[in-house]
Amino acid sequence: MEGKYANIIIDISHEKLDRTFQYMVPKELSGRVKPGSLVSVPFGAGNRLRKGYCVGLTDKAEYAAEKLKAIASVEEKGVQAQDRYIRLAAWMKEQYGSTMIMALKTVLPVKRKVKGAEQKSCRLLLSQEEAGRLLEECARKHYKGKARLLQELLQVQELPMALVTGKLHISSQTVKAMEGQGVVEILSKRGYRNPVKITADCGDARMEGYGKKKTLSGEQQGVVDAILEDFDRGERKTCLIHGITGSGKTEVYLALIEGMVKRGKQAIVLIPEIALTYQTLLRFYLRFGERVSVMNSTLSAGEKYDQWERAKKGELDVMIGPRSALFTPFPALGLVIIDEEHENTYKSETMPKYHARETAEEIASMEGGFVALGSATPSLEAYYRVKQGKYKLYELTRRQAGGELPAVYTVDLREELRAGNRSMFSRKLHGLMEGRLRRGEQSILFLNRRGYAGFISCRACGYVMKCPHCDVSLSEHKDGRLVCHYCGYGQPMVKLCPSCGSKYILGFRAGTQQIEEAALKEFPGARVLRMDADTTRSKESYEEILSAFANGEADILVGTQMIVKGHDFPNVTLVGILAADMSLHVGDYRAGERTFQLLTQAAGRAGRSGKAGEVVIQTYDPEHYSIVYAAKQDYKGFYEEEILYREMLAYPPAAHMLAALVLAAEEETGQRLAQEIGALVRAMAEEENVQGRSDETEGAGGKLAADRAILGERLYVIGPAPASVGKINDVYRFMLYIKHKEYGKLVEVKNRVEEFWEGKEERKEIKKESLQFDFDPMRAY
């Protein structure tokens, strides 16, 4: 499509500029400016060049043509936004709240073109007879380099230049001289950087059997057949594969993708975090070879661009990666698989705060494909939609390698203390670990904390060391420094309490590093590996630690959440969960769900190869329903109890919730703006002839009971109030939560609040303020 005028979104992430600006398309750029093109345009009073995306072309000018500025150039090095990505960005902007340019940048994870990796080769131009005569002449004149190259080219007509200048030690000058004489020619073709560093002889114990196509069980085959039959009939309903830990969901994914590839379609496989990439990629690579690739944050700009190009040209069948891999530009996308779909890493923490599940469904709808979710502990959102008939449920109830789920023991740490055991390991766990060491089996110790980090307080007066810029405590690190994990502020450890002068100012330490040291002390001679955020900073560290443990180079693996998600270690027969209830008592309505999921996933690492597995859950709260159901591996029991609480209080998924976060440099300004937004939303409730909830009356018993009866049926406003962390990096934070059963109603609220906010833009103080939206938030603010 060509046009005289282009509608451009300017590359400035600012609410006031979140609209299109019209520019003329000069004759010299006619045909080069297309929807999705990245262009440079003069913008503002000084006509400073800014980048922007063309989102449409037209022959009709919105203003007098002579007043319109002209596009300066088309950015050839920029990645072009295809029409479908412009449509997707517009959908994300509306559904989640952000500027259009921020949404566009999200759906274009590869931002710029990178020079291709050239692959050069040297090809012989002479006939065999001519080359033979020239070889004899070179040997007679002692032209050793030329002779060596001719000798090789007589065997193979074409050689990679890397081999010529490398192993054959022939200088590039020699090759150029022979090229000038018409003996050889240098060929050059575009090569692609391959981020997949897997070979069949990599020596990892996890490789064993992965390359072989496994025969599916009757249960697995039934799931695959049913899903593919639905696809062939034109049914595109999202499906949930609920399989117990070790039930072989990955084999089902492989079979589904194989079926889609046979139908000429491509597939995207999302995994929750980078720690899973290696082992997951291993299985897919050995099944699909060079037709599978990976997209994640550790790749170089060149590697990312090359995978983008390979996918766009149809040279790949499968793309694996975390959330951003969702935007892979496949020409015929048929399937998006979201493994471990319950993980909160599928929710973006930056604007737009999209969820991969709903965004995948929108992409699949645009492409004529479908979405398959998989988990041993599905999110309440997914299972709720199954109950509503929106998703189709498939269940895997048996372990692939045979055997039963592990035996689970719940240990009350209060009883351990009363018995005089002050060790990190309960008597039950200690005894089972000794048994594993004797038998040569492996154990995993899981703790939901990292390093030595812990808050510092005075035992005499209770004073807590806090960050001067953020409303959070400083954490102690092993190097003796106190660090703020929000803004990065640091200072040396204090020896005396700044408040009362006491010397009893100490840290509360409960981290993986301390667990590692305790394990080495309790079990001399045991080989212990630690895997957490501190030990996995380098690009290859995940692979190195997991491979070492898989190859039997350690007896005990200590770690945080990343060690209990999706990994398969055949020799692990014991899992110890330390401080299981640490994640329960936080200000977050999802705390019970997350604790249940985490404990169930951790327990599922034991006994996966047919050997009997055992799990020890150490807790101060053994009666909590999340822990009780996790110990029984009873998802349905947990769901039925948890969903009752969500329905009573109108929390997702029983209702939807919109979090509005006001950020302000001045506390009073932020509080006032948050109050004005709250008043606006309450006025919207009154427009529907429903009285908004009043902070002054909500404590009354009768009013509260009435509110609960209609929670979610109307707009329900909580706040405004300071966020749980009220200040970060000298910026004050105020929260409002708005609930309603209909997601669309909250989108209306978001739109009205955006209009209000844009109207405030004329006030000077607003320039230092900002507003963020989060639909159905995955964490407390």
PDB file of N, CA and C in Angstrom, residues 600-682:
ATOM      1  N   THR A 600       4.360 -28.643  46.024  1.00  0.00           N
ATOM      2  CA  THR A 600       4.015 -29.780  45.164  1.00  0.00           C
ATOM      3  C   THR A 600       5.068 -29.993  44.089  1.00  0.00           C
ATOM      4  N   GLN A 601       5.524 -28.892  43.472  1.00  0.00           N
ATOM      5  CA  GLN A 601       6.559 -28.994  42.439  1.00  0.00           C
ATOM      6  C   GLN A 601       7.865 -29.518  43.040  1.00  0.00           C
ATOM      7  N   ALA A 602       8.216 -29.029  44.228  1.00  0.00           N
ATOM      8  CA  ALA A 602       9.454 -29.481  44.879  1.00  0.00           C
ATOM      9  C   ALA A 602       9.371 -30.967  45.201  1.00  0.00           C
ATOM     10  N   ALA A 603       8.243 -31.394  45.752  1.00  0.00           N
ATOM     11  CA  ALA A 603       8.068 -32.809  46.095  1.00  0.00           C
ATOM     12  C   ALA A 603       8.161 -33.687  44.855  1.00  0.00           C
ATOM     13  N   GLY A 604       7.728 -33.150  43.716  1.00  0.00           N
ATOM     14  CA  GLY A 604       7.733 -33.917  42.469  1.00  0.00           C
ATOM     15  C   GLY A 604       9.097 -34.211  41.904  1.00  0.00           C
ATOM     16  N   ARG A 605      10.168 -33.607  42.466  1.00  0.00           N
ATOM     17  CA  ARG A 605      11.522 -33.905  41.970  1.00  0.00           C
ATOM     18  C   ARG A 605      12.013 -35.255  42.462  1.00  0.00           C
ATOM     19  N   ALA A 606      11.375 -35.843  43.465  1.00  0.00           N
ATOM     20  CA  ALA A 606      11.879 -37.087  44.074  1.00  0.00           C
ATOM     21  C   ALA A 606      11.242 -38.311  43.422  1.00  0.00           C
ATOM     22  N   GLY A 607      12.075 -39.341  43.208  1.00  0.00           N
ATOM     23  CA  GLY A 607      11.589 -40.643  42.762  1.00  0.00           C
ATOM     24  C   GLY A 607      11.001 -40.654  41.370  1.00  0.00           C
ATOM     25  N   ARG A 608      11.643 -39.956  40.425  1.00  0.00           N
ATOM     26  CA  ARG A 608      11.079 -39.843  39.075  1.00  0.00           C
ATOM     27  C   ARG A 608      11.519 -40.975  38.138  1.00  0.00           C
ATOM     28  N   SER A 609      12.490 -41.793  38.553  1.00  0.00           N
ATOM     29  CA  SER A 609      12.990 -42.825  37.643  1.00  0.00           C
ATOM     30  C   SER A 609      12.500 -44.224  38.011  1.00  0.00           C
ATOM     31  N   GLY A 610      11.532 -44.306  38.902  1.00  0.00           N
ATOM     32  CA  GLY A 610      11.055 -45.616  39.322  1.00  0.00           C
ATOM     33  C   GLY A 610      11.519 -45.972  40.717  1.00  0.00           C
ATOM     34  N   LYS A 611      12.638 -45.347  41.170  1.00  0.00           N
ATOM     35  CA  LYS A 611      13.077 -45.549  42.547  1.00  0.00           C
ATOM     36  C   LYS A 611      12.113 -44.854  43.492  1.00  0.00           C
ATOM     37  N   ALA A 612      11.914 -45.436  44.674  1.00  0.00           N
ATOM     38  CA  ALA A 612      10.999 -44.835  45.641  1.00  0.00           C
ATOM     39  C   ALA A 612      11.545 -43.491  46.105  1.00  0.00           C
ATOM     40  N   GLY A 613      10.682 -42.493  46.143  1.00  0.00           N
ATOM     41  CA  GLY A 613      11.088 -41.165  46.570  1.00  0.00           C
ATOM     42  C   GLY A 613      10.459 -40.775  47.891  1.00  0.00           C
ATOM     43  N   GLU A 614      11.148 -39.902  48.627  1.00  0.00           N
ATOM     44  CA  GLU A 614      10.622 -39.395  49.894  1.00  0.00           C
ATOM     45  C   GLU A 614      10.830 -37.882  49.961  1.00  0.00           C
ATOM     46  N   VAL A 615       9.916 -37.223  50.657  1.00  0.00           N
ATOM     47  CA  VAL A 615       9.949 -35.767  50.776  1.00  0.00           C
ATOM     48  C   VAL A 615       9.704 -35.397  52.236  1.00  0.00           C
ATOM     49  N   VAL A 616      10.504 -34.454  52.748  1.00  0.00           N
ATOM     50  CA  VAL A 616      10.303 -33.946  54.097  1.00  0.00           C
ATOM     51  C   VAL A 616       9.963 -32.464  54.011  1.00  0.00           C
ATOM     52  N   ILE A 617       8.778 -32.097  54.502  1.00  0.00           N
ATOM     53  CA  ILE A 617       8.351 -30.691  54.550  1.00  0.00           C
ATOM     54  C   ILE A 617       8.520 -30.198  55.976  1.00  0.00           C
ATOM     55  N   GLN A 618       9.435 -29.259  56.195  1.00  0.00           N
ATOM     56  CA  GLN A 618       9.670 -28.687  57.521  1.00  0.00           C
ATOM     57  C   GLN A 618       8.894 -27.378  57.639  1.00  0.00           C
ATOM     58  N   THR A 619       8.039 -27.263  58.653  1.00  0.00           N
ATOM     59  CA  THR A 619       7.168 -26.094  58.747  1.00  0.00           C
ATOM     60  C   THR A 619       6.808 -25.768  60.191  1.00  0.00           C
ATOM     61  N   TYR A 620       6.515 -24.496  60.431  1.00  0.00           N
ATOM     62  CA  TYR A 620       5.980 -24.059  61.718  1.00  0.00           C
ATOM     63  C   TYR A 620       4.452 -24.024  61.693  1.00  0.00           C
ATOM     64  N   ASP A 621       3.849 -24.318  60.542  1.00  0.00           N
ATOM     65  CA  ASP A 621       2.396 -24.213  60.389  1.00  0.00           C
ATOM     66  C   ASP A 621       1.855 -25.448  59.672  1.00  0.00           C
ATOM     67  N   PRO A 622       1.991 -26.638  60.253  1.00  0.00           N
ATOM     68  CA  PRO A 622       1.623 -27.877  59.551  1.00  0.00           C
ATOM     69  C   PRO A 622       0.121 -28.026  59.311  1.00  0.00           C
ATOM     70  N   GLU A 623      -0.701 -27.215  60.010  1.00  0.00           N
ATOM     71  CA  GLU A 623      -2.152 -27.339  59.840  1.00  0.00           C
ATOM     72  C   GLU A 623      -2.690 -26.503  58.687  1.00  0.00           C
ATOM     73  N   HIS A 624      -1.870 -25.633  58.096  1.00  0.00           N
ATOM     74  CA  HIS A 624      -2.369 -24.767  57.018  1.00  0.00           C
ATOM     75  C   HIS A 624      -2.811 -25.614  55.823  1.00  0.00           C
ATOM     76  N   TYR A 625      -3.968 -25.267  55.256  1.00  0.00           N
ATOM     77  CA  TYR A 625      -4.538 -26.097  54.193  1.00  0.00           C
ATOM     78  C   TYR A 625      -3.612 -26.231  52.989  1.00  0.00           C
ATOM     79  N   SER A 626      -2.810 -25.202  52.675  1.00  0.00           N
ATOM     80  CA  SER A 626      -1.885 -25.295  51.537  1.00  0.00           C
ATOM     81  C   SER A 626      -0.870 -26.401  51.766  1.00  0.00           C
ATOM     82  N   ILE A 627      -0.360 -26.490  52.987  1.00  0.00           N
ATOM     83  CA  ILE A 627       0.646 -27.507  53.309  1.00  0.00           C
ATOM     84  C   ILE A 627       0.018 -28.885  53.401  1.00  0.00           C
ATOM     85  N   VAL A 628      -1.187 -28.958  53.972  1.00  0.00           N
ATOM     86  CA  VAL A 628      -1.880 -30.249  54.093  1.00  0.00           C
ATOM     87  C   VAL A 628      -2.146 -30.844  52.713  1.00  0.00           C
ATOM     88  N   TYR A 629      -2.691 -30.041  51.795  1.00  0.00           N
ATOM     89  CA  TYR A 629      -2.998 -30.554  50.451  1.00  0.00           C
ATOM     90  C   TYR A 629      -1.735 -30.820  49.643  1.00  0.00           C
ATOM     91  N   ALA A 630      -0.679 -30.026  49.843  1.00  0.00           N
ATOM     92  CA  ALA A 630       0.580 -30.282  49.134  1.00  0.00           C
ATOM     93  C   ALA A 630       1.171 -31.613  49.577  1.00  0.00           C
ATOM     94  N   ALA A 631       1.100 -31.891  50.872  1.00  0.00           N
ATOM     95  CA  ALA A 631       1.630 -33.167  51.380  1.00  0.00           C
ATOM     96  C   ALA A 631       0.871 -34.350  50.786  1.00  0.00           C
ATOM     97  N   LYS A 632      -0.419 -34.163  50.498  1.00  0.00           N
ATOM     98  CA  LYS A 632      -1.233 -35.237  49.905  1.00  0.00           C
ATOM     99  C   LYS A 632      -1.191 -35.209  48.379  1.00  0.00           C
ATOM    100  N   GLN A 633      -0.495 -34.174  47.798  1.00  0.00           N
ATOM    101  CA  GLN A 633      -0.470 -34.001  46.339  1.00  0.00           C
ATOM    102  C   GLN A 633      -1.903 -33.948  45.783  1.00  0.00           C
ATOM    103  N   ASP A 634      -2.770 -33.238  46.489  1.00  0.00           N
ATOM    104  CA  ASP A 634      -4.193 -33.188  46.156  1.00  0.00           C
ATOM    105  C   ASP A 634      -4.536 -31.815  45.583  1.00  0.00           C
ATOM    106  N   TYR A 635      -4.400 -31.657  44.264  1.00  0.00           N
ATOM    107  CA  TYR A 635      -4.683 -30.361  43.648  1.00  0.00           C
ATOM    108  C   TYR A 635      -6.164 -30.014  43.726  1.00  0.00           C
ATOM    109  N   LYS A 636      -7.029 -30.953  43.414  1.00  0.00           N
ATOM    110  CA  LYS A 636      -8.462 -30.654  43.366  1.00  0.00           C
ATOM    111  C   LYS A 636      -8.991 -30.251  44.743  1.00  0.00           C
ATOM    112  N   GLY A 637      -8.488 -30.899  45.784  1.00  0.00           N
ATOM    113  CA  GLY A 637      -8.895 -30.531  47.136  1.00  0.00           C
ATOM    114  C   GLY A 637      -8.464 -29.115  47.465  1.00  0.00           C
ATOM    115  N   PHE A 638      -7.231 -28.786  47.084  1.00  0.00           N
ATOM    116  CA  PHE A 638      -6.736 -27.427  47.321  1.00  0.00           C
ATOM    117  C   PHE A 638      -7.569 -26.412  46.536  1.00  0.00           C
ATOM    118  N   TYR A 639      -7.838 -26.707  45.267  1.00  0.00           N
ATOM    119  CA  TYR A 639      -8.588 -25.774  44.426  1.00  0.00           C
ATOM    120  C   TYR A 639      -9.957 -25.469  45.030  1.00  0.00           C
ATOM    121  N   GLU A 640     -10.665 -26.499  45.453  1.00  0.00           N
ATOM    122  CA  GLU A 640     -12.026 -26.296  45.972  1.00  0.00           C
ATOM    123  C   GLU A 640     -12.019 -25.410  47.212  1.00  0.00           C
ATOM    124  N   GLU A 641     -11.021 -25.549  48.077  1.00  0.00           N
ATOM    125  CA  GLU A 641     -10.966 -24.704  49.275  1.00  0.00           C
ATOM    126  C   GLU A 641     -10.517 -23.285  48.928  1.00  0.00           C
ATOM    127  N   GLU A 642      -9.488 -23.164  48.103  1.00  0.00           N
ATOM    128  CA  GLU A 642      -8.954 -21.845  47.765  1.00  0.00           C
ATOM    129  C   GLU A 642      -9.966 -21.004  46.991  1.00  0.00           C
ATOM    130  N   ILE A 643     -10.704 -21.633  46.060  1.00  0.00           N
ATOM    131  CA  ILE A 643     -11.632 -20.849  45.236  1.00  0.00           C
ATOM    132  C   ILE A 643     -12.779 -20.301  46.073  1.00  0.00           C
ATOM    133  N   LEU A 644     -13.121 -20.962  47.173  1.00  0.00           N
ATOM    134  CA  LEU A 644     -14.153 -20.440  48.074  1.00  0.00           C
ATOM    135  C   LEU A 644     -13.724 -19.105  48.663  1.00  0.00           C
ATOM    136  N   TYR A 645     -12.461 -19.027  49.101  1.00  0.00           N
ATOM    137  CA  TYR A 645     -11.961 -17.770  49.662  1.00  0.00           C
ATOM    138  C   TYR A 645     -11.941 -16.676  48.596  1.00  0.00           C
ATOM    139  N   ARG A 646     -11.542 -17.029  47.376  1.00  0.00           N
ATOM    140  CA  ARG A 646     -11.489 -16.040  46.302  1.00  0.00           C
ATOM    141  C   ARG A 646     -12.899 -15.516  45.983  1.00  0.00           C
ATOM    142  N   GLU A 647     -13.881 -16.420  45.974  1.00  0.00           N
ATOM    143  CA  GLU A 647     -15.253 -16.008  45.676  1.00  0.00           C
ATOM    144  C   GLU A 647     -15.821 -15.123  46.782  1.00  0.00           C
ATOM    145  N   MET A 648     -15.514 -15.455  48.042  1.00  0.00           N
ATOM    146  CA  MET A 648     -16.012 -14.673  49.168  1.00  0.00           C
ATOM    147  C   MET A 648     -15.500 -13.235  49.117  1.00  0.00           C
ATOM    148  N   LEU A 649     -14.255 -13.049  48.670  1.00  0.00           N
ATOM    149  CA  LEU A 649     -13.623 -11.735  48.706  1.00  0.00           C
ATOM    150  C   LEU A 649     -13.441 -11.112  47.324  1.00  0.00           C
ATOM    151  N   ALA A 650     -14.033 -11.737  46.305  1.00  0.00           N
ATOM    152  CA  ALA A 650     -13.983 -11.214  44.932  1.00  0.00           C
ATOM    153  C   ALA A 650     -12.565 -10.991  44.455  1.00  0.00           C
ATOM    154  N   TYR A 651     -11.720 -11.992  44.656  1.00  0.00           N
ATOM    155  CA  TYR A 651     -10.360 -11.946  44.121  1.00  0.00           C
ATOM    156  C   TYR A 651     -10.294 -12.786  42.851  1.00  0.00           C
ATOM    157  N   PRO A 652      -9.352 -12.487  41.942  1.00  0.00           N
ATOM    158  CA  PRO A 652      -9.203 -13.313  40.744  1.00  0.00           C
ATOM    159  C   PRO A 652      -8.971 -14.778  41.138  1.00  0.00           C
ATOM    160  N   PRO A 653      -9.543 -15.717  40.385  1.00  0.00           N
ATOM    161  CA  PRO A 653     -10.275 -15.527  39.116  1.00  0.00           C
ATOM    162  C   PRO A 653     -11.790 -15.349  39.291  1.00  0.00           C
ATOM    163  N   ALA A 654     -12.292 -15.356  40.538  1.00  0.00           N
ATOM    164  CA  ALA A 654     -13.734 -15.206  40.743  1.00  0.00           C
ATOM    165  C   ALA A 654     -14.210 -13.832  40.285  1.00  0.00           C
ATOM    166  N   ALA A 655     -13.352 -12.837  40.386  1.00  0.00           N
ATOM    167  CA  ALA A 655     -13.601 -11.502  39.847  1.00  0.00           C
ATOM    168  C   ALA A 655     -12.276 -11.012  39.289  1.00  0.00           C
ATOM    169  N   HIS A 656     -12.299  -9.870  38.631  1.00  0.00           N
ATOM    170  CA  HIS A 656     -11.060  -9.289  38.112  1.00  0.00           C
ATOM    171  C   HIS A 656     -10.664  -8.091  38.966  1.00  0.00           C
ATOM    172  N   MET A 657      -9.373  -7.784  38.950  1.00  0.00           N
ATOM    173  CA  MET A 657      -8.875  -6.695  39.782  1.00  0.00           C
ATOM    174  C   MET A 657      -7.900  -5.847  38.982  1.00  0.00           C
ATOM    175  N   LEU A 658      -8.042  -4.535  39.113  1.00  0.00           N
ATOM    176  CA  LEU A 658      -7.139  -3.585  38.469  1.00  0.00           C
ATOM    177  C   LEU A 658      -6.365  -2.841  39.548  1.00  0.00           C
ATOM    178  N   ALA A 659      -5.037  -2.910  39.479  1.00  0.00           N
ATOM    179  CA  ALA A 659      -4.186  -2.151  40.386  1.00  0.00           C
ATOM    180  C   ALA A 659      -3.728  -0.892  39.663  1.00  0.00           C
ATOM    181  N   ALA A 660      -3.929   0.251  40.292  1.00  0.00           N
ATOM    182  CA  ALA A 660      -3.461   1.522  39.739  1.00  0.00           C
ATOM    183  C   ALA A 660      -2.395   2.064  40.685  1.00  0.00           C
ATOM    184  N   LEU A 661      -1.189   2.258  40.181  1.00  0.00           N
ATOM    185  CA  LEU A 661      -0.053   2.704  40.983  1.00  0.00           C
ATOM    186  C   LEU A 661       0.315   4.126  40.592  1.00  0.00           C
ATOM    187  N   VAL A 662       0.237   5.043  41.547  1.00  0.00           N
ATOM    188  CA  VAL A 662       0.620   6.433  41.322  1.00  0.00           C
ATOM    189  C   VAL A 662       2.029   6.641  41.875  1.00  0.00           C
ATOM    190  N   LEU A 663       2.922   7.157  41.042  1.00  0.00           N
ATOM    191  CA  LEU A 663       4.310   7.406  41.431  1.00  0.00           C
ATOM    192  C   LEU A 663       4.538   8.912  41.446  1.00  0.00           C
ATOM    193  N   ALA A 664       5.071   9.418  42.559  1.00  0.00           N
ATOM    194  CA  ALA A 664       5.213  10.863  42.694  1.00  0.00           C
ATOM    195  C   ALA A 664       6.489  11.217  43.445  1.00  0.00           C
ATOM    196  N   ALA A 665       7.123  12.293  43.015  1.00  0.00           N
ATOM    197  CA  ALA A 665       8.330  12.775  43.692  1.00  0.00           C
ATOM    198  C   ALA A 665       7.982  13.439  45.019  1.00  0.00           C
ATOM    199  N   GLU A 666       6.773  14.023  45.133  1.00  0.00           N
ATOM    200  CA  GLU A 666       6.313  14.666  46.359  1.00  0.00           C
ATOM    201  C   GLU A 666       5.195  13.827  46.972  1.00  0.00           C
ATOM    202  N   GLU A 667       5.321  13.516  48.248  1.00  0.00           N
ATOM    203  CA  GLU A 667       4.357  12.644  48.914  1.00  0.00           C
ATOM    204  C   GLU A 667       2.941  13.217  48.859  1.00  0.00           C
ATOM    205  N   GLU A 668       2.778  14.503  49.156  1.00  0.00           N
ATOM    206  CA  GLU A 668       1.450  15.114  49.180  1.00  0.00           C
ATOM    207  C   GLU A 668       0.796  15.091  47.805  1.00  0.00           C
ATOM    208  N   THR A 669       1.582  15.369  46.766  1.00  0.00           N
ATOM    209  CA  THR A 669       1.041  15.362  45.402  1.00  0.00           C
ATOM    210  C   THR A 669       0.560  13.962  45.024  1.00  0.00           C
ATOM    211  N   GLY A 670       1.369  12.953  45.323  1.00  0.00           N
ATOM    212  CA  GLY A 670       0.994  11.578  44.997  1.00  0.00           C
ATOM    213  C   GLY A 670      -0.268  11.157  45.721  1.00  0.00           C
ATOM    214  N   GLN A 671      -0.362  11.504  46.996  1.00  0.00           N
ATOM    215  CA  GLN A 671      -1.544  11.137  47.781  1.00  0.00           C
ATOM    216  C   GLN A 671      -2.796  11.817  47.222  1.00  0.00           C
ATOM    217  N   ARG A 672      -2.682  13.099  46.874  1.00  0.00           N
ATOM    218  CA  ARG A 672      -3.828  13.844  46.342  1.00  0.00           C
ATOM    219  C   ARG A 672      -4.293  13.254  45.002  1.00  0.00           C
ATOM    220  N   LEU A 673      -3.339  12.955  44.116  1.00  0.00           N
ATOM    221  CA  LEU A 673      -3.712  12.388  42.815  1.00  0.00           C
ATOM    222  C   LEU A 673      -4.388  11.029  42.971  1.00  0.00           C
ATOM    223  N   ALA A 674      -3.862  10.207  43.886  1.00  0.00           N
ATOM    224  CA  ALA A 674      -4.466   8.892  44.123  1.00  0.00           C
ATOM    225  C   ALA A 674      -5.886   9.045  44.666  1.00  0.00           C
ATOM    226  N   GLN A 675      -6.100  10.028  45.544  1.00  0.00           N
ATOM    227  CA  GLN A 675      -7.437  10.273  46.081  1.00  0.00           C
ATOM    228  C   GLN A 675      -8.390  10.742  44.983  1.00  0.00           C
ATOM    229  N   GLU A 676      -7.903  11.571  44.067  1.00  0.00           N
ATOM    230  CA  GLU A 676      -8.744  12.039  42.968  1.00  0.00           C
ATOM    231  C   GLU A 676      -9.141  10.886  42.046  1.00  0.00           C
ATOM    232  N   ILE A 677      -8.209   9.964  41.813  1.00  0.00           N
ATOM    233  CA  ILE A 677      -8.538   8.791  40.986  1.00  0.00           C
ATOM    234  C   ILE A 677      -9.577   7.935  41.695  1.00  0.00           C
ATOM    235  N   GLY A 678      -9.406   7.749  43.018  1.00  0.00           N
ATOM    236  CA  GLY A 678     -10.378   6.980  43.788  1.00  0.00           C
ATOM    237  C   GLY A 678     -11.762   7.597  43.718  1.00  0.00           C
ATOM    238  N   ALA A 679     -11.830   8.931  43.831  1.00  0.00           N
ATOM    239  CA  ALA A 679     -13.119   9.626  43.749  1.00  0.00           C
ATOM    240  C   ALA A 679     -13.742   9.453  42.366  1.00  0.00           C
ATOM    241  N   LEU A 680     -12.918   9.491  41.324  1.00  0.00           N
ATOM    242  CA  LEU A 680     -13.407   9.312  39.952  1.00  0.00           C
ATOM    243  C   LEU A 680     -14.043   7.936  39.773  1.00  0.00           C
ATOM    244  N   VAL A 681     -13.374   6.888  40.264  1.00  0.00           N
ATOM    245  CA  VAL A 681     -13.893   5.529  40.095  1.00  0.00           C
ATOM    246  C   VAL A 681     -15.159   5.334  40.917  1.00  0.00           C
ATOM    247  N   ARG A 682     -15.197   5.908  42.112  1.00  0.00           N
ATOM    248  CA  ARG A 682     -16.413   5.803  42.923  1.00  0.00           C
ATOM    249  C   ARG A 682     -17.573   6.527  42.250  1.00  0.00           C
TER     250      ARG A 682
END
